[in-house]
């Protein structure tokens, strides 16, 4: 069988690139109808021949992968060709790419994605439309199957060997001088997309020179800023059925603490949110929303410098004693020892407060971070300070009746009076948005933004967004 494999294909050598220590991670496959043979036998034959020639034993992991591959292959059987193997960026990453010979237009393209041990492989069928390749210089991002739901076929790679031939390179400017700087030359036709998640001025860890030196190469930007070519917000409120193939709920385009702790039954008590005056419904809704709540405002602050902590300390003087807590480095220790504490500990804590202080470090146009969305996720109403004004929040699809902004109040006394005296019915109306919207997860927003780039790459060059040629701090 090994001899037959040798004589029927010239793609045997890449199999020897299987690392003895590293399991396969992500496989890009292309196929064309050919001689009918069982794929698993073909893969086993190739592997055996490679082992005999190059001194490596046929490892059980390879046989298991071949069996899984055979099980995932579409019927009727195809002749699958190995074309290249390359060591991945991370030690536990390994990639193989299968390419069919001849005219690419005749290829039928598949992608096989695996986890670390390839225990749950999944097969994506791209059809005959060749997927665009996007290289992303981020070391700690999960890529397998990331863009499977995009309207157009694309795949994301963290492998620097894929960078020269990629259709687009997405540069995380926060990784410059830390993980990888852009090269001095740029391949013809390749699109460079710059991302940034920090507010100006840039923090010291960003290599300013690398950003400036790359001006002239920048095609598009993808940041939290509404004027970016592709908007990549920290999060957003989206329709509950929202997916990569759908537009967000607004007109513009990582951690465990952001896991959705949505306590509310949106098909139960919240269905009566607009019927609050019906007495028998009120008690049901209060129970669902944990109303009344004994305390007014929770602030969790670790940076004890600047206007934010001064504002909070002043506001606390206007509120009834004991109704506001500042937890963290700038206040009292949290009863939950860390963010990894059990969900029950955090739920018991957050359900005591009506409002959550979602105060940004700086106020710049469009700069709205996870602080706002943590308030939503934890079941409180955010008291926001950020953006140029409240309109920045509404511009990214946050309903005006989902939060309050300090700019709505003339002075500290008026704000404190509102927070203290709001009645239960008016307070519960802040939860009406949950009937139709949800908080997008970090992966939701990442995938949606990458799918927007993918869609743009599939357009003819003359129909794509124009190149900026420079990267400014507010874009």
Short mmCIF file of C-alpha atoms in Angstrom, two decimals:
data_model
loop_
_atom_site.label_atom_id
_atom_site.label_comp_id
_atom_site.label_asym_id
_atom_site.label_seq_id
_atom_site.Cartn_x
_atom_site.Cartn_y
_atom_site.Cartn_z
CA UNK A 1 0.00 0.00 0.00
CA UNK A 2 2.87 2.33 0.81
CA UNK A 3 4.45 1.65 -2.58
CA UNK A 4 1.12 2.32 -4.30
CA UNK A 5 0.81 5.62 -2.43
CA UNK A 6 4.28 6.56 -3.63
CA UNK A 7 3.43 5.86 -7.25
CA UNK A 8 0.03 7.56 -7.25
CA UNK A 9 0.93 10.86 -5.56
CA UNK A 10 3.84 13.24 -5.20
CA UNK A 11 2.56 14.71 -1.94
CA UNK A 12 4.11 12.32 0.56
CA UNK A 13 6.93 14.45 2.00
CA UNK A 14 4.83 16.87 4.08
CA UNK A 15 3.63 14.01 6.29
CA UNK A 16 7.11 13.82 7.76
CA UNK A 17 6.60 17.28 9.23
CA UNK A 18 4.33 15.87 11.93
CA UNK A 19 6.11 16.86 15.13
CA UNK A 20 6.69 13.95 17.55
CA UNK A 21 5.61 16.24 20.38
CA UNK A 22 2.94 18.46 18.82
CA UNK A 23 -0.56 17.26 17.80
CA UNK A 24 -2.26 18.60 14.66
CA UNK A 25 -4.40 21.66 15.25
CA UNK A 26 -5.96 23.12 12.12
CA UNK A 27 -6.11 21.67 8.64
CA UNK A 28 -7.09 23.42 5.42
CA UNK A 29 -8.16 20.90 2.81
CA UNK A 30 -8.93 21.06 -0.90
CA UNK A 31 -10.14 18.10 -2.90
CA UNK A 32 -11.10 17.08 -6.39
CA UNK A 33 -12.84 13.92 -7.59
CA UNK A 34 -10.23 11.24 -8.28
CA UNK A 35 -9.65 7.51 -8.06
CA UNK A 36 -12.00 6.04 -5.45
CA UNK A 37 -10.05 4.78 -2.44
CA UNK A 38 -10.67 4.84 1.25
CA UNK A 39 -9.06 8.04 2.60
CA UNK A 40 -8.02 6.41 5.84
CA UNK A 41 -6.05 3.72 4.02
CA UNK A 42 -4.40 6.33 1.85
CA UNK A 43 -3.40 8.41 4.88
CA UNK A 44 -2.12 5.35 6.73
CA UNK A 45 -0.12 4.26 3.71
CA UNK A 46 1.48 7.67 3.31
CA UNK A 47 2.30 7.86 7.00
CA UNK A 48 3.81 4.36 7.01
CA UNK A 49 5.96 5.11 3.98
CA UNK A 50 7.15 8.38 5.50
CA UNK A 51 8.01 6.64 8.76
CA UNK A 52 10.01 3.96 6.94
CA UNK A 53 11.96 6.54 4.94
CA UNK A 54 12.58 9.13 7.62
CA UNK A 55 12.99 7.04 10.74
CA UNK A 56 9.85 8.06 12.62
CA UNK A 57 7.43 5.55 14.11
CA UNK A 58 3.77 5.60 13.07
CA UNK A 59 2.28 7.15 16.18
CA UNK A 60 -1.23 6.31 17.45
CA UNK A 61 -2.15 10.02 17.35
CA UNK A 62 -1.63 10.07 13.58
CA UNK A 63 -3.78 6.99 13.10
CA UNK A 64 -6.51 8.50 15.25
CA UNK A 65 -6.38 11.71 13.23
CA UNK A 66 -6.57 9.77 9.98
CA UNK A 67 -9.61 7.88 11.23
CA UNK A 68 -11.34 11.08 12.28
CA UNK A 69 -10.48 12.65 8.96
CA UNK A 70 -11.97 9.71 7.10
CA UNK A 71 -15.14 9.90 9.17
CA UNK A 72 -15.56 13.58 8.37
CA UNK A 73 -14.93 13.33 4.64
CA UNK A 74 -17.98 13.82 2.44
CA UNK A 75 -19.34 11.03 0.32
CA UNK A 76 -18.47 9.82 -2.24
CA UNK A 77 -14.82 9.45 -1.16
CA UNK A 78 -12.34 12.01 -2.42
CA UNK A 79 -8.63 11.92 -3.12
CA UNK A 80 -7.07 14.32 -0.60
CA UNK A 81 -3.61 15.74 -1.27
CA UNK A 82 -1.13 16.99 1.32
CA UNK A 83 0.74 20.08 0.15
CA UNK A 84 2.58 21.79 3.01
CA UNK A 85 3.20 21.53 6.73
CA UNK A 86 4.36 24.39 8.93
CA UNK A 87 5.13 24.72 12.61
CA UNK A 88 2.59 27.00 14.27
CA UNK A 89 3.20 30.09 16.36
CA UNK A 90 2.49 28.43 19.68
CA UNK A 91 4.10 25.26 20.96
CA UNK A 92 0.78 23.45 21.01
CA UNK A 93 -0.21 24.56 17.51
CA UNK A 94 0.42 22.61 14.33
CA UNK A 95 -1.01 23.11 10.88
CA UNK A 96 -1.22 21.12 7.66
CA UNK A 97 -2.65 22.43 4.41
CA UNK A 98 -4.01 20.29 1.64
CA UNK A 99 -4.04 21.68 -1.88
CA UNK A 100 -5.38 20.05 -5.01
CA UNK A 101 -3.45 20.38 -8.25
CA UNK A 102 -4.56 22.04 -11.46
CA UNK A 103 -7.12 24.78 -11.89
CA UNK A 104 -8.18 26.22 -8.53
CA UNK A 105 -11.66 26.89 -9.91
CA UNK A 106 -12.30 23.15 -9.93
CA UNK A 107 -11.34 22.65 -6.30
CA UNK A 108 -13.83 21.79 -3.60
CA UNK A 109 -12.50 23.40 -0.42
CA UNK A 110 -12.88 22.11 3.12
CA UNK A 111 -11.40 23.12 6.47
CA UNK A 112 -10.83 20.70 9.30
CA UNK A 113 -10.40 22.34 12.72
CA UNK A 114 -9.22 20.54 15.86
CA UNK A 115 -8.71 21.37 19.49
CA UNK A 116 -5.42 20.68 21.25
CA UNK A 117 -5.77 16.89 21.01
CA UNK A 118 -8.09 16.89 18.01
CA UNK A 119 -10.78 15.30 20.16
CA UNK A 120 -13.61 17.31 18.58
CA UNK A 121 -12.73 18.00 14.94
CA UNK A 122 -15.21 19.90 12.80
CA UNK A 123 -15.39 20.13 9.02
CA UNK A 124 -16.41 23.30 7.18
CA UNK A 125 -17.29 23.16 3.48
CA UNK A 126 -16.44 26.33 1.57
CA UNK A 127 -17.57 25.03 -1.82
CA UNK A 128 -15.61 26.27 -4.81
CA UNK A 129 -15.04 29.80 -3.50
CA UNK A 130 -11.47 29.96 -2.26
CA UNK A 131 -11.28 31.28 1.32
CA UNK A 132 -9.36 34.49 1.93
CA UNK A 133 -6.51 34.23 4.42
CA UNK A 134 -6.27 36.76 7.26
CA UNK A 135 -3.09 36.82 9.33
CA UNK A 136 -3.49 38.25 12.85
CA UNK A 137 -0.50 39.02 15.07
CA UNK A 138 -2.18 38.03 18.32
CA UNK A 139 -0.65 35.20 20.28
CA UNK A 140 -3.44 34.36 22.71
CA UNK A 141 -6.57 34.16 20.58
CA UNK A 142 -8.57 31.05 19.70
CA UNK A 143 -8.78 30.79 15.91
CA UNK A 144 -10.13 27.32 15.10
CA UNK A 145 -13.42 27.68 13.25
CA UNK A 146 -13.57 31.35 14.21
CA UNK A 147 -15.06 32.51 10.89
CA UNK A 148 -17.11 29.45 9.97
CA UNK A 149 -20.36 31.44 10.06
CA UNK A 150 -19.20 34.36 7.93
CA UNK A 151 -21.22 34.96 4.74
CA UNK A 152 -17.97 34.66 2.74
CA UNK A 153 -15.23 32.05 3.28
CA UNK A 154 -12.18 33.20 5.22
CA UNK A 155 -9.79 31.73 7.73
CA UNK A 156 -7.65 33.41 10.37
CA UNK A 157 -4.08 32.35 11.03
CA UNK A 158 -1.60 33.34 13.77
CA UNK A 159 1.25 31.63 11.89
CA UNK A 160 3.91 34.14 10.68
CA UNK A 161 4.64 31.82 7.75
CA UNK A 162 1.18 32.63 6.42
CA UNK A 163 1.76 36.39 6.59
CA UNK A 164 3.56 36.93 3.20
CA UNK A 165 0.79 35.22 1.24
CA UNK A 166 -2.17 36.42 3.29
CA UNK A 167 -4.89 38.50 1.66
CA UNK A 168 -4.97 40.77 4.71
CA UNK A 169 -2.90 41.30 7.83
CA UNK A 170 -4.61 42.58 10.96
CA UNK A 171 -2.05 44.30 13.17
CA UNK A 172 -2.78 44.58 16.86
CA UNK A 173 -0.85 47.78 17.57
CA UNK A 174 -0.80 46.96 21.27
CA UNK A 175 1.47 44.00 20.43
CA UNK A 176 4.10 46.09 18.65
CA UNK A 177 7.48 45.83 20.35
CA UNK A 178 6.01 43.04 22.48
CA UNK A 179 5.06 40.26 20.14
CA UNK A 180 5.74 41.29 16.56
CA UNK A 181 6.42 44.52 14.66
CA UNK A 182 5.33 44.98 11.02
CA UNK A 183 7.97 44.26 8.37
CA UNK A 184 9.57 47.10 6.43
CA UNK A 185 8.01 45.98 3.14
CA UNK A 186 4.46 45.06 2.23
CA UNK A 187 3.45 42.47 -0.42
CA UNK A 188 1.62 43.90 -3.40
CA UNK A 189 -2.14 43.64 -3.09
CA UNK A 190 -2.08 42.74 0.60
CA UNK A 191 -4.34 44.78 2.89
CA UNK A 192 -3.08 45.97 6.25
CA UNK A 193 -5.67 46.59 8.95
CA UNK A 194 -4.65 48.32 12.18
CA UNK A 195 -6.49 47.72 15.45
CA UNK A 196 -6.31 49.57 18.77
CA UNK A 197 -8.27 49.21 22.00
CA UNK A 198 -6.65 51.94 24.06
CA UNK A 199 -7.63 55.56 24.44
CA UNK A 200 -5.28 58.35 23.40
CA UNK A 201 -2.67 59.09 24.55
CA UNK A 202 -1.32 55.62 23.98
CA UNK A 203 0.02 53.72 26.99
CA UNK A 204 3.80 53.24 27.19
CA UNK A 205 3.64 49.55 26.21
CA UNK A 206 2.66 50.51 22.67
CA UNK A 207 5.67 50.98 20.43
CA UNK A 208 4.88 54.41 19.00
CA UNK A 209 7.70 54.22 16.44
CA UNK A 210 6.31 51.02 14.93
CA UNK A 211 2.92 52.66 14.39
CA UNK A 212 4.40 55.78 12.80
CA UNK A 213 6.85 53.81 10.65
CA UNK A 214 3.93 51.82 9.25
CA UNK A 215 2.06 54.90 8.06
CA UNK A 216 1.90 54.69 4.30
CA UNK A 217 1.14 50.96 4.55
CA UNK A 218 -2.16 51.28 6.43
CA UNK A 219 -5.20 50.40 4.36
CA UNK A 220 -7.99 50.13 6.91
CA UNK A 221 -8.60 50.60 10.63
CA UNK A 222 -10.62 48.44 13.00
CA UNK A 223 -11.11 49.98 16.45
CA UNK A 224 -13.79 50.95 18.95
CA UNK A 225 -14.06 54.33 17.21
CA UNK A 226 -17.26 54.85 15.16
CA UNK A 227 -15.20 56.41 12.33
CA UNK A 228 -13.10 53.27 11.84
CA UNK A 229 -13.39 51.40 8.56
CA UNK A 230 -14.53 48.38 10.56
CA UNK A 231 -15.86 48.97 14.04
CA UNK A 232 -14.66 46.53 16.71
CA UNK A 233 -16.36 47.60 19.95
CA UNK A 234 -15.55 46.19 23.34
CA UNK A 235 -19.08 44.84 23.29
CA UNK A 236 -22.56 45.95 22.21
CA UNK A 237 -26.23 45.23 22.69
CA UNK A 238 -27.45 43.12 19.80
CA UNK A 239 -30.66 41.30 18.83
CA UNK A 240 -30.91 37.97 20.59
CA UNK A 241 -30.70 36.13 17.27
CA UNK A 242 -27.78 38.24 16.02
CA UNK A 243 -25.03 36.42 14.12
CA UNK A 244 -22.04 37.11 11.85
CA UNK A 245 -24.20 37.23 8.75
CA UNK A 246 -26.48 39.93 10.14
CA UNK A 247 -25.97 43.65 10.71
CA UNK A 248 -25.76 44.81 14.33
CA UNK A 249 -28.56 46.76 15.96
CA UNK A 250 -26.82 50.08 15.24
CA UNK A 251 -25.81 51.65 11.91
CA UNK A 252 -22.03 51.28 12.36
CA UNK A 253 -20.16 48.51 11.60
CA UNK A 254 -11.37 38.65 27.47
CA UNK A 255 -11.85 37.56 30.48
CA UNK A 256 -14.10 35.37 32.62
CA UNK A 257 -15.68 38.45 34.19
CA UNK A 258 -17.43 39.13 30.87
CA UNK A 259 -19.24 35.80 30.79
CA UNK A 260 -22.93 36.64 30.54
CA UNK A 261 -24.50 36.44 33.98
CA UNK A 262 -27.93 37.25 32.61
CA UNK A 263 -30.17 36.28 35.49
CA UNK A 264 -33.39 37.33 33.89
CA UNK A 265 -36.02 35.16 32.26
CA UNK A 266 -36.68 37.20 29.14
CA UNK A 267 -39.59 35.01 28.07
CA UNK A 268 -41.20 35.06 31.51
CA UNK A 269 -41.61 37.98 33.83
CA UNK A 270 -40.03 40.48 31.45
CA UNK A 271 -42.80 39.86 28.95
CA UNK A 272 -44.98 42.00 31.20
CA UNK A 273 -42.50 44.88 31.39
CA UNK A 274 -44.94 47.16 29.59
CA UNK A 275 -47.82 46.04 31.79
CA UNK A 276 -46.38 47.22 35.09
CA UNK A 277 -49.60 48.86 36.12
CA UNK A 278 -51.34 45.47 36.20
CA UNK A 279 -51.06 44.69 39.90
CA UNK A 280 -50.75 40.94 39.67
CA UNK A 281 -47.77 41.34 37.33
CA UNK A 282 -45.77 43.70 39.52
CA UNK A 283 -44.91 41.20 42.24
CA UNK A 284 -43.87 38.66 39.62
CA UNK A 285 -41.54 41.16 37.97
CA UNK A 286 -40.07 42.38 41.26
CA UNK A 287 -39.15 38.84 42.19
CA UNK A 288 -37.53 38.25 38.82
CA UNK A 289 -35.49 41.48 38.99
CA UNK A 290 -34.67 41.22 42.71
CA UNK A 291 -36.47 44.46 43.55
CA UNK A 292 -36.36 46.28 45.90
CA UNK A 293 -32.60 46.38 46.33
CA UNK A 294 -31.16 47.61 49.62
CA UNK A 295 -28.26 49.66 48.23
CA UNK A 296 -28.00 52.40 45.61
CA UNK A 297 -24.60 52.27 43.88
CA UNK A 298 -21.63 49.93 43.49
CA UNK A 299 -18.23 51.11 42.21
CA UNK A 300 -15.32 48.74 41.60
CA UNK A 301 -12.13 50.78 41.15
CA UNK A 302 -8.48 49.76 41.00
CA UNK A 303 -6.94 53.02 39.70
CA UNK A 304 -6.96 55.46 42.59
CA UNK A 305 -5.68 58.46 40.67
CA UNK A 306 -7.58 60.99 38.58
CA UNK A 307 -11.00 62.54 38.33
CA UNK A 308 -12.93 59.28 38.49
CA UNK A 309 -12.18 58.46 42.11
CA UNK A 310 -12.60 62.13 43.08
CA UNK A 311 -16.07 62.12 41.50
CA UNK A 312 -17.06 58.93 43.33
CA UNK A 313 -15.80 60.16 46.69
CA UNK A 314 -17.78 63.38 46.25
CA UNK A 315 -20.95 61.58 45.15
CA UNK A 316 -20.75 59.30 48.17
CA UNK A 317 -21.08 62.34 50.43
CA UNK A 318 -24.44 63.21 48.82
CA UNK A 319 -25.92 59.71 49.15
CA UNK A 320 -27.41 58.21 52.31
CA UNK A 321 -24.77 56.66 54.52
CA UNK A 322 -24.13 53.02 53.67
CA UNK A 323 -26.01 53.13 50.34
CA UNK A 324 -22.87 53.27 48.16
CA UNK A 325 -19.83 50.98 48.23
CA UNK A 326 -16.45 51.45 46.57
CA UNK A 327 -14.74 48.06 46.30
CA UNK A 328 -11.20 47.27 45.19
CA UNK A 329 -7.87 48.96 45.73
CA UNK A 330 -9.54 52.33 46.21
CA UNK A 331 -12.10 51.20 48.76
CA UNK A 332 -13.19 48.18 50.76
CA UNK A 333 -12.14 44.61 49.89
CA UNK A 334 -14.69 42.71 47.83
CA UNK A 335 -16.44 39.86 49.65
CA UNK A 336 -15.72 37.78 46.55
CA UNK A 337 -11.98 37.18 46.75
CA UNK A 338 -11.39 37.33 43.00
CA UNK A 339 -13.17 37.49 39.66
CA UNK A 340 -12.86 33.72 39.54
CA UNK A 341 -14.99 33.39 42.65
CA UNK A 342 -18.14 31.33 42.23
CA UNK A 343 -20.94 32.93 40.26
CA UNK A 344 -23.17 32.65 43.30
CA UNK A 345 -20.89 34.94 45.31
CA UNK A 346 -21.01 37.62 42.63
CA UNK A 347 -24.74 37.23 42.11
CA UNK A 348 -25.41 37.68 45.81
CA UNK A 349 -23.20 40.77 45.78
CA UNK A 350 -24.54 42.48 42.67
CA UNK A 351 -28.20 41.90 43.49
CA UNK A 352 -27.85 44.28 46.43
CA UNK A 353 -27.31 47.34 44.19
CA UNK A 354 -29.55 49.23 41.79
CA UNK A 355 -26.78 50.99 39.88
CA UNK A 356 -23.22 50.23 38.79
CA UNK A 357 -20.59 52.96 38.28
CA UNK A 358 -19.40 52.47 34.67
CA UNK A 359 -16.78 55.23 34.68
CA UNK A 360 -14.17 55.24 31.90
CA UNK A 361 -10.54 56.15 32.59
CA UNK A 362 -10.72 58.89 29.96
CA UNK A 363 -13.41 60.67 27.96
CA UNK A 364 -12.86 60.48 24.20
CA UNK A 365 -15.23 60.08 21.30
CA UNK A 366 -16.43 56.50 21.05
CA UNK A 367 -14.33 55.24 23.96
CA UNK A 368 -16.78 52.94 25.74
CA UNK A 369 -15.27 49.83 27.27
CA UNK A 370 -16.29 46.68 29.10
CA UNK A 371 -17.15 48.77 32.18
CA UNK A 372 -20.55 49.65 30.73
CA UNK A 373 -21.32 46.10 29.66
CA UNK A 374 -20.24 44.58 32.93
CA UNK A 375 -23.05 46.52 34.57
CA UNK A 376 -25.50 44.99 32.09
CA UNK A 377 -24.08 41.50 32.49
CA UNK A 378 -24.21 41.63 36.26
CA UNK A 379 -27.86 42.70 36.31
CA UNK A 380 -27.45 46.33 37.40
CA UNK A 381 -28.24 49.61 35.64
CA UNK A 382 -25.03 51.40 34.57
CA UNK A 383 -24.34 54.94 35.72
CA UNK A 384 -22.06 55.98 32.86
CA UNK A 385 -19.24 58.48 32.51
CA UNK A 386 -17.55 58.24 29.14
CA UNK A 387 -17.53 59.27 25.51
CA UNK A 388 -17.94 62.90 24.59
CA UNK A 389 -21.54 62.74 25.76
CA UNK A 390 -24.48 60.37 26.17
CA UNK A 391 -24.95 60.41 22.39
CA UNK A 392 -21.79 58.30 21.99
CA UNK A 393 -23.56 55.48 23.82
CA UNK A 394 -26.68 55.79 21.72
CA UNK A 395 -24.49 55.78 18.58
CA UNK A 396 -23.43 52.19 19.31
CA UNK A 397 -26.98 51.02 19.86
CA UNK A 398 -27.38 51.33 23.64
CA UNK A 399 -31.03 52.32 24.27
CA UNK A 400 -31.40 55.54 26.22
CA UNK A 401 -33.66 53.78 28.72
CA UNK A 402 -31.05 51.09 29.46
CA UNK A 403 -28.65 53.30 31.44
CA UNK A 404 -28.19 56.77 32.91
CA UNK A 405 -25.38 59.21 32.14
CA UNK A 406 -24.02 61.81 34.53
CA UNK A 407 -24.39 64.45 31.80
CA UNK A 408 -28.18 64.19 32.26
CA UNK A 409 -27.91 65.97 35.62
CA UNK A 410 -27.13 69.59 36.44
CA UNK A 411 -25.13 68.91 39.58
CA UNK A 412 -24.14 66.26 42.09
CA UNK A 413 -27.14 66.88 44.32
CA UNK A 414 -29.61 66.31 41.49
CA UNK A 415 -27.85 63.06 40.54
CA UNK A 416 -27.82 61.81 44.12
CA UNK A 417 -31.51 62.64 44.57
CA UNK A 418 -32.42 60.71 41.43
CA UNK A 419 -30.41 57.63 42.40
CA UNK A 420 -31.86 57.62 45.89
CA UNK A 421 -35.52 58.34 45.16
CA UNK A 422 -36.28 56.40 41.96
CA UNK A 423 -39.32 54.22 42.57
CA UNK A 424 -39.47 50.51 41.81
CA UNK A 425 -41.65 50.82 38.72
CA UNK A 426 -39.42 53.38 37.04
CA UNK A 427 -36.35 51.37 37.97
CA UNK A 428 -37.71 48.17 36.44
CA UNK A 429 -38.28 49.93 33.13
CA UNK A 430 -34.49 50.01 32.71
CA UNK A 431 -34.69 46.27 31.99
CA UNK A 432 -37.18 46.44 29.10
CA UNK A 433 -34.38 46.14 26.49
CA UNK A 434 -33.66 42.60 27.69
CA UNK A 435 -36.80 41.35 25.97
CA UNK A 436 -35.22 41.75 22.54
CA UNK A 437 -31.50 42.45 23.07
CA UNK A 438 -28.54 40.73 24.69
CA UNK A 439 -24.95 41.63 25.51
CA UNK A 440 -22.62 40.42 22.79
CA UNK A 441 -19.72 38.33 24.06
CA UNK A 442 -16.12 39.33 23.22
CA UNK A 443 -16.05 36.50 20.67
CA UNK A 444 -19.32 37.77 19.14
CA UNK A 445 -17.87 41.20 18.45
CA UNK A 446 -14.51 39.83 17.27
CA UNK A 447 -16.10 37.41 14.82
CA UNK A 448 -18.53 40.03 13.50
CA UNK A 449 -15.70 42.52 12.87
CA UNK A 450 -13.48 39.91 11.21
CA UNK A 451 -16.42 38.81 9.04
CA UNK A 452 -16.80 42.43 7.89
CA UNK A 453 -13.14 42.41 6.81
CA UNK A 454 -13.64 39.04 5.14
CA UNK A 455 -16.61 40.31 3.17
CA UNK A 456 -14.59 43.33 2.01
CA UNK A 457 -11.71 41.12 0.83
CA UNK A 458 -14.05 39.20 -1.46
CA UNK A 459 -15.04 42.37 -3.32
CA UNK A 460 -13.20 43.31 -6.54
CA UNK A 461 -10.28 45.67 -5.73
CA UNK A 462 -12.01 48.63 -7.36
CA UNK A 463 -15.06 48.20 -5.11
CA UNK A 464 -13.20 47.88 -1.80
CA UNK A 465 -12.89 50.63 0.79
CA UNK A 466 -10.18 53.17 -0.12
CA UNK A 467 -6.84 52.93 1.68
CA UNK A 468 -6.18 55.44 4.45
CA UNK A 469 -2.35 55.27 4.19
CA UNK A 470 -2.04 56.53 7.78
CA UNK A 471 -3.14 55.56 11.27
CA UNK A 472 -4.29 58.25 13.69
CA UNK A 473 -4.89 57.76 17.38
CA UNK A 474 -8.61 58.54 17.16
CA UNK A 475 -9.34 55.96 14.46
#
